[in-house]
Coordinates of C-alpha atoms in Angstrom, one line a residue:
Chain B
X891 CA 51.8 -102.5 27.2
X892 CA 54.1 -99.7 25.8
X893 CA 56.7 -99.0 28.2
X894 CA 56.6 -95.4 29.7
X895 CA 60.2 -94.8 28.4
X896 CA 59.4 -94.8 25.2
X897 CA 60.0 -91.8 23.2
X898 CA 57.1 -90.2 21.2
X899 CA 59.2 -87.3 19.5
X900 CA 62.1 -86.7 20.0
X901 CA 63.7 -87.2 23.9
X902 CA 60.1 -86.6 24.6
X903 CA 58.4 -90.3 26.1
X904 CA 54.7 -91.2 26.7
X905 CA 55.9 -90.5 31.0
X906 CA 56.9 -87.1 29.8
X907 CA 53.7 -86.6 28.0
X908 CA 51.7 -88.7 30.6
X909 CA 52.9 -86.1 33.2
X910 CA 52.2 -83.1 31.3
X911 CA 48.8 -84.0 31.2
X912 CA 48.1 -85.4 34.5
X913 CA 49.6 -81.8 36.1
X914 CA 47.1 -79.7 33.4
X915 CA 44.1 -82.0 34.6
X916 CA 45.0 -81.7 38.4
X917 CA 45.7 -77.5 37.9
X918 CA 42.2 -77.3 36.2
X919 CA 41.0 -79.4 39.1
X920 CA 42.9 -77.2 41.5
X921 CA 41.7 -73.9 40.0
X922 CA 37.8 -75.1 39.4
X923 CA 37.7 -76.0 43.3
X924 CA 39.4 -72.6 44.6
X925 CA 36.6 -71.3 42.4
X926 CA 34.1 -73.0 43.9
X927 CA 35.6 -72.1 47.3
X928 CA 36.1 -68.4 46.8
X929 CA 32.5 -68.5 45.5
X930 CA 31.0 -69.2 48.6
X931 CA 33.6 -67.3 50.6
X932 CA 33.5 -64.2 48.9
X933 CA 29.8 -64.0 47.0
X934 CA 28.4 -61.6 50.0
X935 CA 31.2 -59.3 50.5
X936 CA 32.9 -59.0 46.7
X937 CA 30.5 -57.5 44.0
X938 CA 29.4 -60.5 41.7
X939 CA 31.2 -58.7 38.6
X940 CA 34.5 -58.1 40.5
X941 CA 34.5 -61.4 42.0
X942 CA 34.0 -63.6 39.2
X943 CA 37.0 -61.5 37.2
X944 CA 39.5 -62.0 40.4
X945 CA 38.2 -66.0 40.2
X946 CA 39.4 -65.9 36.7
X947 CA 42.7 -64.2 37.1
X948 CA 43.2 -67.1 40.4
X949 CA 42.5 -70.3 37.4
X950 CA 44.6 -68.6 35.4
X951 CA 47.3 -68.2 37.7
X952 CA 47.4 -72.0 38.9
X953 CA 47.0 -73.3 35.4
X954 CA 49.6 -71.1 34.2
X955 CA 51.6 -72.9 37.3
X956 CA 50.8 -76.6 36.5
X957 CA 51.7 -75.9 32.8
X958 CA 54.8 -74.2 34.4
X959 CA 55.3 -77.5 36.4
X960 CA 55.2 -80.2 33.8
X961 CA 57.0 -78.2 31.1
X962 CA 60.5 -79.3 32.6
X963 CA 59.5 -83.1 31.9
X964 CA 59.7 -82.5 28.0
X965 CA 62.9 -80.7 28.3
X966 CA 62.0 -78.0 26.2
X967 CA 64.5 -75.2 25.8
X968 CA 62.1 -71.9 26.9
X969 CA 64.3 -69.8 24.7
X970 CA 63.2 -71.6 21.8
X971 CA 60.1 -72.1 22.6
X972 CA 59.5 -68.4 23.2
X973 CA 61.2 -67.7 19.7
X974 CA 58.6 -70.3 18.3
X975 CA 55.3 -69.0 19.9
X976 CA 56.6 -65.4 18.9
X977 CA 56.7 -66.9 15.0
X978 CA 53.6 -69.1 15.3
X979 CA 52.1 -65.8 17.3
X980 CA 52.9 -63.6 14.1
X981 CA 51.3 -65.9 11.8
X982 CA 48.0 -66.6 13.4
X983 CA 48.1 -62.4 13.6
X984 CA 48.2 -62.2 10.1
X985 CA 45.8 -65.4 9.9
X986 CA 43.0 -63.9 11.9
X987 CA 43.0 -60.1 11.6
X988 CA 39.6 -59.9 12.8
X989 CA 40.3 -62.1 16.1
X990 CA 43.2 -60.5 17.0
X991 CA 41.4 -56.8 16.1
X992 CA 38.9 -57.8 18.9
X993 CA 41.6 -58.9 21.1
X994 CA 43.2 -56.0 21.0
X995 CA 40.1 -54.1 21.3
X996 CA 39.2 -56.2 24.6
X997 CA 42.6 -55.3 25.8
X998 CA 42.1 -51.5 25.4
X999 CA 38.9 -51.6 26.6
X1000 CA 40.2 -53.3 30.3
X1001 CA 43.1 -50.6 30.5
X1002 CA 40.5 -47.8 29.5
X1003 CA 37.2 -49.0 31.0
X1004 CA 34.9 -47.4 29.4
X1005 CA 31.9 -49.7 30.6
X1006 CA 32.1 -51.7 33.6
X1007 CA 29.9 -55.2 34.1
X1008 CA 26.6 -54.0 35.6
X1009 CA 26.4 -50.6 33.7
X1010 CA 23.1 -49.6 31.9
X1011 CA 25.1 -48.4 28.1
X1012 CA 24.4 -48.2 24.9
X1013 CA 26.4 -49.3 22.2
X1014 CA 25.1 -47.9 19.0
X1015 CA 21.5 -48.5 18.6
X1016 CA 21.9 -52.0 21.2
X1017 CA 20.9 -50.8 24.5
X1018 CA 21.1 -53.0 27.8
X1019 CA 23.0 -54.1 31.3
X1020 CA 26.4 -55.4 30.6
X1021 CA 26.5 -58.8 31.7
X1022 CA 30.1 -60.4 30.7
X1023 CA 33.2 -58.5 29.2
X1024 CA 35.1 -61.2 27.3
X1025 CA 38.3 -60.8 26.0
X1026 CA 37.2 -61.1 22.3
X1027 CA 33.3 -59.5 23.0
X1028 CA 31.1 -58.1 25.7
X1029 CA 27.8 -59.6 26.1
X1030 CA 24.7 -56.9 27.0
X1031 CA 21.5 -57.9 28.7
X1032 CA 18.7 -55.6 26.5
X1033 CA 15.9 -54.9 28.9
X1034 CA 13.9 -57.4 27.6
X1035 CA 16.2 -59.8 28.7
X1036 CA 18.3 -60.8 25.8
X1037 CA 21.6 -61.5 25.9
X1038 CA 23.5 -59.8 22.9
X1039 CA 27.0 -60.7 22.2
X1040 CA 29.1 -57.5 20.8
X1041 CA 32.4 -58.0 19.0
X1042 CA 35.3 -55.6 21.1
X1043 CA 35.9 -54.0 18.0
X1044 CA 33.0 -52.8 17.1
X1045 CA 32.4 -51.7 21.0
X1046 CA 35.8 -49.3 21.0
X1047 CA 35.2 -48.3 17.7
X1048 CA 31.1 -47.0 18.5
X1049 CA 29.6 -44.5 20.7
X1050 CA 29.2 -45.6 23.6
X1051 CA 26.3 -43.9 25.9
X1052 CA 27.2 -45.0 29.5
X1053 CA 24.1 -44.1 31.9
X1054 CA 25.4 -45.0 35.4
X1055 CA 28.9 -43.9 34.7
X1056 CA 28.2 -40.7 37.0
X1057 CA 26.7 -40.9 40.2
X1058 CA 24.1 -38.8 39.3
X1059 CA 21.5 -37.9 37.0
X1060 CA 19.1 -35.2 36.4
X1061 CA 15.6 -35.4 35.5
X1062 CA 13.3 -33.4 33.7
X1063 CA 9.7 -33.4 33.2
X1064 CA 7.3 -31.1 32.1
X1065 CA 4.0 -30.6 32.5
X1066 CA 1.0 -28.5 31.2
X1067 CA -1.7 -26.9 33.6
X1068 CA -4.9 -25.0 32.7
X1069 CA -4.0 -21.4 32.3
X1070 CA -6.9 -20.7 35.9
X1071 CA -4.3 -22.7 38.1
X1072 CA -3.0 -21.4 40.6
X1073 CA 0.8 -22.2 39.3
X1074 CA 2.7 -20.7 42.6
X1075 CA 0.4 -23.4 44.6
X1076 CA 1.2 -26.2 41.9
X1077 CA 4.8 -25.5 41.8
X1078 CA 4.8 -25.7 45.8
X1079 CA 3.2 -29.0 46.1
X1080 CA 5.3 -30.7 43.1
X1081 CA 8.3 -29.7 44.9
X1082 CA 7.0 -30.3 48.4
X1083 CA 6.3 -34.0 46.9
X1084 CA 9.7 -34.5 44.7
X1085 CA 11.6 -33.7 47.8
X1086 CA 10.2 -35.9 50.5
X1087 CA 11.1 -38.7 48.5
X1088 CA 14.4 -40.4 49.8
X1089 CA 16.0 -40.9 46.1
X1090 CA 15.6 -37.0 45.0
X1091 CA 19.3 -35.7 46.3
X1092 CA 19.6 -33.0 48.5
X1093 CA 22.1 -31.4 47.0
X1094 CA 22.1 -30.5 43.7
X1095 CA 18.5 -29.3 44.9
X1096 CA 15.3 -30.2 42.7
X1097 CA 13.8 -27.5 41.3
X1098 CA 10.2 -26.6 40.0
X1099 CA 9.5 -23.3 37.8
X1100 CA 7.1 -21.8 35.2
X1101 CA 8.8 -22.3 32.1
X1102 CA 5.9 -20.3 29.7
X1103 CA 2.5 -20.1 28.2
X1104 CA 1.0 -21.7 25.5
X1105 CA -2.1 -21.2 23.6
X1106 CA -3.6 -24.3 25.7
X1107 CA -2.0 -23.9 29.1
X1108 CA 1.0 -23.2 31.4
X1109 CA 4.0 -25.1 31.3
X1110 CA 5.7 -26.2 34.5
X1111 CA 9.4 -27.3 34.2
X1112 CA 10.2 -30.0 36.8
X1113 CA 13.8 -31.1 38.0
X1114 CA 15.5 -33.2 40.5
X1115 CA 19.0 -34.9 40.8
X1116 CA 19.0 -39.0 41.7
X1117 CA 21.3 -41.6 42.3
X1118 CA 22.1 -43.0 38.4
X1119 CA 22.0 -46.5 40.6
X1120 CA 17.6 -46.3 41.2
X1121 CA 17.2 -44.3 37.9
X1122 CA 15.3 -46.9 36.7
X1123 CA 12.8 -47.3 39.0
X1124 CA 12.8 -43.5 39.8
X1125 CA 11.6 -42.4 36.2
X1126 CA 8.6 -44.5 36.4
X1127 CA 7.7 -43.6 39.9
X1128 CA 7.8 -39.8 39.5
X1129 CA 5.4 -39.0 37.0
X1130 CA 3.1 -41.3 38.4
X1131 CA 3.0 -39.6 41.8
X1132 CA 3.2 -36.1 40.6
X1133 CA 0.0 -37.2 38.8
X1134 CA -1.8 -38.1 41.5
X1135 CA -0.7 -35.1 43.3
X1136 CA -2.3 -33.6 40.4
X1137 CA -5.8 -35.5 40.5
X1138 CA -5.9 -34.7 44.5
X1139 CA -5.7 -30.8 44.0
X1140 CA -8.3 -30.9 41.3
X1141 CA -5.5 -29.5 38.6
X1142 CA -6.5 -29.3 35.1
X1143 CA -4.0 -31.3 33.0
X1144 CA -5.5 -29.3 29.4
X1145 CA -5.5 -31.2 26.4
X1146 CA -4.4 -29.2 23.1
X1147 CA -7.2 -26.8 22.4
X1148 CA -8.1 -23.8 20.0
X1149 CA -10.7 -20.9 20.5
X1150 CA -13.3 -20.7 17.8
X1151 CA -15.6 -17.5 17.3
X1152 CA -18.1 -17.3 14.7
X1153 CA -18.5 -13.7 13.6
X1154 CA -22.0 -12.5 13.5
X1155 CA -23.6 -12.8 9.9
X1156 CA -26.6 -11.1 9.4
X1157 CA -29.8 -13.1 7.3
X1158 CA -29.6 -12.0 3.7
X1159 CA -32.9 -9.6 4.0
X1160 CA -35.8 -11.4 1.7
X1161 CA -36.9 -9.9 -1.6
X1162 CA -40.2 -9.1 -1.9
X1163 CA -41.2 -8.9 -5.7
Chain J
X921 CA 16.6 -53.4 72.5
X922 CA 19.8 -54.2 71.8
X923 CA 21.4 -57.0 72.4
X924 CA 21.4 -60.7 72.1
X925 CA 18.1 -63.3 72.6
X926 CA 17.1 -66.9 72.5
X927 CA 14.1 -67.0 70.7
X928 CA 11.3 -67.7 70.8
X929 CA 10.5 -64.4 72.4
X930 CA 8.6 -61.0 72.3
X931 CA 10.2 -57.6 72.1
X932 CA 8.4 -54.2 72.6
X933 CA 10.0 -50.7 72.4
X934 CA 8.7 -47.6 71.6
X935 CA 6.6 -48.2 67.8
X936 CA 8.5 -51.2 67.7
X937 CA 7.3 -54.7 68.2
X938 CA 9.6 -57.7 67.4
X939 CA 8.6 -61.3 67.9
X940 CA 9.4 -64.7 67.3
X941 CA 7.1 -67.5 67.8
X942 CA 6.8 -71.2 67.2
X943 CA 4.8 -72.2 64.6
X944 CA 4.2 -76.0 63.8
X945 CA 7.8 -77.4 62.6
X946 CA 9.1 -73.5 62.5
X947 CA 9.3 -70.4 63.7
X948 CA 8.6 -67.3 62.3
X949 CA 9.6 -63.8 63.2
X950 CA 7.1 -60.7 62.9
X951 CA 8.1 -57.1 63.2
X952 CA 6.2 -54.0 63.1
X953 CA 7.7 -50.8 63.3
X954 CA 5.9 -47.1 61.6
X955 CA 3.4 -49.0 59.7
X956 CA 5.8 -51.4 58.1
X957 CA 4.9 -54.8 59.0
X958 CA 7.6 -57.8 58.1
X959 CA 6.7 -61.7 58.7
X960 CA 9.8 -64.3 57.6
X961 CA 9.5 -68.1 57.8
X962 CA 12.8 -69.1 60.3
X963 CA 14.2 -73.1 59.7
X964 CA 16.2 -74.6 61.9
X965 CA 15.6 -75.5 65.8
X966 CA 15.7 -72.8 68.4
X967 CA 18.4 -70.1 68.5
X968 CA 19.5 -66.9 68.9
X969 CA 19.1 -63.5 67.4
X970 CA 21.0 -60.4 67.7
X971 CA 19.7 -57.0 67.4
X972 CA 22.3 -54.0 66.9
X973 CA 22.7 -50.9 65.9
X974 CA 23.8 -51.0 61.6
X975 CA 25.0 -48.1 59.8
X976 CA 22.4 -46.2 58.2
X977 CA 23.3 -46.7 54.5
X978 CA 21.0 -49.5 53.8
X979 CA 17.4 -48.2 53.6
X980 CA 15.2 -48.2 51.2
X981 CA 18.0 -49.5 49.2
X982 CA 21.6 -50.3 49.0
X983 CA 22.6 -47.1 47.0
X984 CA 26.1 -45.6 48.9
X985 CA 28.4 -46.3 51.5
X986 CA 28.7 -42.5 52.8
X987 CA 27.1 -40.8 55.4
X988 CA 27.1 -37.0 55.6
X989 CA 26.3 -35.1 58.4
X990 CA 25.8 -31.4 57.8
X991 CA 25.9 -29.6 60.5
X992 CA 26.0 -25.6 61.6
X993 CA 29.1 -24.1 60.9
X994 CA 32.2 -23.9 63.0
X995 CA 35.2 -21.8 62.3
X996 CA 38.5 -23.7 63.8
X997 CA 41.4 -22.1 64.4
X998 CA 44.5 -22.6 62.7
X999 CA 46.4 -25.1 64.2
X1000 CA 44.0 -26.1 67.0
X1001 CA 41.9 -28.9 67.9
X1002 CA 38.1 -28.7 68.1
X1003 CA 36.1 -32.0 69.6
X1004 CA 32.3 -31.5 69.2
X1005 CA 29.2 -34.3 69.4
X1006 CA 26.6 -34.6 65.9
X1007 CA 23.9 -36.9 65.8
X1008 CA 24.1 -39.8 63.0
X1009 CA 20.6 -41.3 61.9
X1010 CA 20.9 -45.7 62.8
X1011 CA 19.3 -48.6 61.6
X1012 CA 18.3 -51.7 63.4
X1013 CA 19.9 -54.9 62.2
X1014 CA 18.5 -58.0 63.2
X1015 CA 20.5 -60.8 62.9
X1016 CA 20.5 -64.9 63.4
X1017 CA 23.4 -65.9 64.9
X1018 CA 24.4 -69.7 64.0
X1019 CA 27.4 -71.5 63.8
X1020 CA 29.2 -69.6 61.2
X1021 CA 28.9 -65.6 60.4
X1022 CA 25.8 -64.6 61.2
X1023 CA 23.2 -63.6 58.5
X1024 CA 20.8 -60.8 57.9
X1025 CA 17.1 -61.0 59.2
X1026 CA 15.6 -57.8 58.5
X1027 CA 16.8 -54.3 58.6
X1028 CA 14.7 -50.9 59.2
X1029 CA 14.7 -47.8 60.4
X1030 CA 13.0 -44.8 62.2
X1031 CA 14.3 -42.4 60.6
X1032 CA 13.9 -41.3 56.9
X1033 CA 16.5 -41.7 54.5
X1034 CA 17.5 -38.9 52.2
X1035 CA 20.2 -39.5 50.3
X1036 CA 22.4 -36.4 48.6
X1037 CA 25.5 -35.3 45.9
X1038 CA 29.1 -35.0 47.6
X1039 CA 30.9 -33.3 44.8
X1040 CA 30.5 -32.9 41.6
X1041 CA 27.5 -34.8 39.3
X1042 CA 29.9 -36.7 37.6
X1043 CA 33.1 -37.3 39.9
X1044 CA 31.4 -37.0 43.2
X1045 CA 29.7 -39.5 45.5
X1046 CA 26.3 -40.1 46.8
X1047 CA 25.8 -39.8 50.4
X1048 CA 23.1 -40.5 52.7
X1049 CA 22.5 -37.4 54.1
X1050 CA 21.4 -35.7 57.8
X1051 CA 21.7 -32.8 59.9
X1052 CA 22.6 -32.2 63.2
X1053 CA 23.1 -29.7 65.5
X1054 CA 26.7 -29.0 67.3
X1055 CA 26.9 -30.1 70.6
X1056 CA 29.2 -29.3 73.2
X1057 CA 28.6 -32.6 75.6
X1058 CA 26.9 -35.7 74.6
X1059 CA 23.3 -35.0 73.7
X1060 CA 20.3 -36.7 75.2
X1061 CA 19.2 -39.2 71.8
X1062 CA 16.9 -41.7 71.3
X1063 CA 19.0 -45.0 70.6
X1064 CA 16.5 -46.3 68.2
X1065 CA 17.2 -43.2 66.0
X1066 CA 20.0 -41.9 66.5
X1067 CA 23.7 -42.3 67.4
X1068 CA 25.7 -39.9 68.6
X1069 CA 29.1 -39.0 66.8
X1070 CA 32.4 -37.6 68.8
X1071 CA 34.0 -35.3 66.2
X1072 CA 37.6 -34.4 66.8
X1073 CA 37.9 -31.6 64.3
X1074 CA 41.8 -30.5 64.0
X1075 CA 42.6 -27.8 61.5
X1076 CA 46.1 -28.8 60.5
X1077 CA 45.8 -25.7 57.2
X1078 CA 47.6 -22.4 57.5
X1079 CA 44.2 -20.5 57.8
X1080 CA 41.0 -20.6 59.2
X1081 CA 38.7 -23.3 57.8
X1082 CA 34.9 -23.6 58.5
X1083 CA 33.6 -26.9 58.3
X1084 CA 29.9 -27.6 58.4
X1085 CA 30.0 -31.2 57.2
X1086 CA 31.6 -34.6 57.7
X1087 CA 31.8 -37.3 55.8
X1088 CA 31.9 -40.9 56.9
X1089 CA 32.4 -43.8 55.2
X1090 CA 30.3 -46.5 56.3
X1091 CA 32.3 -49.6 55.5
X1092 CA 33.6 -50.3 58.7
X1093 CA 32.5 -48.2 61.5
X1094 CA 33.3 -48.6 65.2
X1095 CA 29.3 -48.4 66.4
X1096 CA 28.6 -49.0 70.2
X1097 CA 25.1 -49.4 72.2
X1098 CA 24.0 -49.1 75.9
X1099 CA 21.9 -46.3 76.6
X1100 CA 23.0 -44.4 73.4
X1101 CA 24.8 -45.5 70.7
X1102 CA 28.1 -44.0 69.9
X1103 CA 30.6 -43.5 67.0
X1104 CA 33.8 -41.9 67.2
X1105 CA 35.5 -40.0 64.2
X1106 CA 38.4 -37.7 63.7
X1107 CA 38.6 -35.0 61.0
X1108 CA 42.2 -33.7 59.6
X1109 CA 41.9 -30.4 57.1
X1110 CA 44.2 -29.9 55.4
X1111 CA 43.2 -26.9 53.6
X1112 CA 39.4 -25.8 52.9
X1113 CA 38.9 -28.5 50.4
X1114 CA 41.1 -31.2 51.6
X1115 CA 40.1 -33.2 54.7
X1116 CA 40.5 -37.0 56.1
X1117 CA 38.2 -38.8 58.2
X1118 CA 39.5 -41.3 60.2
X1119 CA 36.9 -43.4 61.9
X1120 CA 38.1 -44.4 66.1
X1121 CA 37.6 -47.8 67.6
X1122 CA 36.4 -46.3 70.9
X1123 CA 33.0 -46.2 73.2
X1124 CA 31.6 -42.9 74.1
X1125 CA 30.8 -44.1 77.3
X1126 CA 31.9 -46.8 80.4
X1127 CA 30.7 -50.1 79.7
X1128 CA 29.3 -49.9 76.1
X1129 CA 28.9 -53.2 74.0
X1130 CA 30.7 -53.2 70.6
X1131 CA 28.8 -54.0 67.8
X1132 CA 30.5 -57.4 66.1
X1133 CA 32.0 -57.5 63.3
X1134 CA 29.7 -60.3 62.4
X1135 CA 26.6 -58.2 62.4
X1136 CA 27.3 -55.3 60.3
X1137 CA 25.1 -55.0 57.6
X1138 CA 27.9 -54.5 55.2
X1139 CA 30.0 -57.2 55.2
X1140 CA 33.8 -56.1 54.4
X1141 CA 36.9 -58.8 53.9
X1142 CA 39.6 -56.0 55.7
X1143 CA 38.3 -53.5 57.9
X1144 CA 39.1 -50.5 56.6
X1145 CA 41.8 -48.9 58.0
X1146 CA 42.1 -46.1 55.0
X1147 CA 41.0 -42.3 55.8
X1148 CA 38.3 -41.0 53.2
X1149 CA 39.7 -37.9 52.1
X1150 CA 36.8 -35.3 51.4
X1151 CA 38.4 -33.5 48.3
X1152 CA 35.7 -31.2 48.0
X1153 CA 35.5 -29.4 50.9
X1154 CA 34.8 -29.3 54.8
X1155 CA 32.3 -26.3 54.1
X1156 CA 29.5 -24.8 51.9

């Protein structure tokens, strides 16, 4: 059995390095139960995306402590050590330019916040929910329910299209009706319809108007504010009901068409030899 | 209607009908209310349900934590203190109360949600909106619809202000039930586009019940103690 006094670099012994580890393990313990804890605590009250960053700040904290607690047993001079992680932090820089390019990108992207976890964005031509924002990439959910993990760098470098970051948005739909409608009548009901429903805001009002005539009908501009939250499930609705609005008053929705008249020709009169 | 039961029982008021019944190894609750039936499968032995008054942000869905109430305009005086009565559209709650906090049942209303833009489209807020009329003394309401909101209204600007809407935020309001149920609010302008609202932990009336902390739809680690500043505007 090796003795616990004995050293294994310099005034460092196996106790030091015994303890060192024991107080990580226990912290990691420590911080994976308050996880668990504030989980169950806080699940119904915190939103999931907030909570799950404030758990992750709280491990961090109390590993950070139980690192800070054993440190003392290998009688490390912080000084130096600070002077060393500096040196050893300048070489891994230069090392890994593109891991440290997406650190720093995740780092601007938390002080700026751009997206948020739960927004509906589009990054370039990837589209989805985002699910996780990680220090080196965020991961999207696409709507068909892939996860897609984006390097930070190339998400603060793109476009980004965020469609929840206002509370609003506007809609806009247009229409065609047969150019015999009565379009004052149509216009009523649309709006009479698009404003009973709970999601179409008050304020900014919707609005319904004749926006001009074309060779095959009338068309009817149709527009309403909703909450960016139910946008989703509002585009799809809407149309939908203002059709069958549509089908119940007997409106003609007209289908491209064209006027053909033949001119009269008259029979090529017969010879008669 | 509201208040607190041992189940199983049977509950009539009004258009609503709320029961809970025994059935086999459970119970299950029904509720019908303006054509919107519910059925839920309750575990557990016999207990107790509670059904309050919830703020009305929930319905159809979870999309705000405002409330505005717009109501006919007043112009205040500079300097003076106006206290008027609004009515506030309610939901019903209906809660299980067990050992710990108590959870969430079912929720609806009787009153249809509309929801509006406080602000601008892309820095304002969403608000679920309704209008009221301005009363002088505490309006006759329905309790199942309705609450009824004491507005202290004190114009603290240089000028006159009119104000023709308030708005309240929902986290953590002071709601009471007995024959009514009651919320009580104070409004500070501070010029016509600055104004707090600070919501009061008082009853309207003698002898109202409170509604717990425990059964609020929206559960909230600190009561909120905060005003909500309206920053754009008291009026049109």
């Amino acid at each position: 059995m090796i003795p616990l006094d004995t050293p294994i670099y310099g005034t460092v012994t196996l106790g030091d390095l015994i303890l060192f580890v024991i107080a990580v393990i226990v912290s990691v313990i420590i911080a994976k139960i308050v996880a668990i804890y504030l989980k169950r605590a806080l699940s119904d009250r915190i939103d999931r995306g907030e909570l799950d960053k404030l758990i992750k700040v709280i491990q961090v904290v109390i590993i950070f402590f139980g690192i800070w607690f054993a440190l003392p047993s290998f009688d490390l001079d912080v000084g130096q050590l600070l002077v060393i992680g500096g040196t050893a932090g300048l070489i891994i820089a230069f090392a890994s330019q593109k891991i440290v390019s997406n650190l720093g990108s995740g780092i601007f992207l938390l002080i700026e916040r751009p997206v948020k976890i739960g927004d509906t964005i589009r990054i370039g031509n990837i589209s989805g929910t985002v699910y996780q924002i990680r220090v080196l990439s965020t991961i999207l959910k696409t709507n068909e329910g892939i996860y897609v993990r984006v390097p930070n760098e190339q998400v603060f470098t793109s476009d980004i299209t965020n469609y929840v970051a206002s509370p609003a948005r506007r809609f806009e739909y247009r229409i065609m009706v047969g150019h015999r409608e009565n379009v004052e009548a149509v216009n009523s009901a649309i709006l009479a319809l698009i404003s009973d429903h709970p999601f179409v805001l008050k304020n900014p009002p919707p609005s319904v108007y004749m926006a001009g005539l074309s060779e095959s009908g009338i068309e009817i501009v149709i527009r309403m504010w909703i909450p960016s939250m139910v946008w989703d499930s509002l585009q799809t609705e809407m149309p939908w009901k203002i059709k069958q609005l549509l089908d119940r008053m007997g409106v003609e929705i007209p289908v491209p068409q064209r006027v053909i008249r033949y001119a009269e020709v008259q029979p090529p009169e017969k010879r008669q030899d | 209607m509201f208040g607190e039961y041992d189940y199983p029982f049977r509950l009539e008021s009004g258009q609503v009908r709320i029961r809970i019944e025994e059935d086999g190894g459970f119970f299950t609750y029904h509720r019908s209310s303006d054509g919107d039936d519910v059925h839920k499968i309750i575990g557990g032995k016999r207990g107790k349900i509670v059904i309050n008054p919830v703020e009305p942000v929930n319905l159809p869905e979870e999309v705000t934590k405002y409330l505005e109430i717009r109501f006919t305009p007043m112009a205040i005086e500079p300097d003076s203190v106006q206290e008027v009565y609004l009515k506030f559209p309610i939901e019903i709650g209906v809660f299980l109360k067990g050992k710990g906090e108590g959870d969430l049942l079912d929720i609806f209303g009787l009153t249809r949600a509309k929801y509006s833009l406080y602000g601008t489209p892309d820095e304002g807020i969403i608000t679920r909106y309704y209008e009221s009329a301005v009363y002088e003394r505490i309006p006759e309401s329905d309790p199942l619809r309705e609450g009824v909101l004491s507005l202290t209204v004190r114009n603290s600007s240089r000028g006159w202000v009119e104000v023709s809407r308030v708005v309240i935020d929902c986290s953590s309001l002071y709601l009471y039930y007995k024959d009514m149920v009651s919320l009580a609010a104070q409004m500070d302008i501070f010029s016509r586009e600055i104004a707090d609202v600070w919501i009061d932990d008082r009853p309207l009336g003698e002898e109202m019940t409170p509604v717990s902390l425990f059964s609020r739809a929206r559960k909230t680690i600190i009561p909120d103690k905060i005003p909500f500043t309206m920053e754009y505007g008291a009026g049109e």
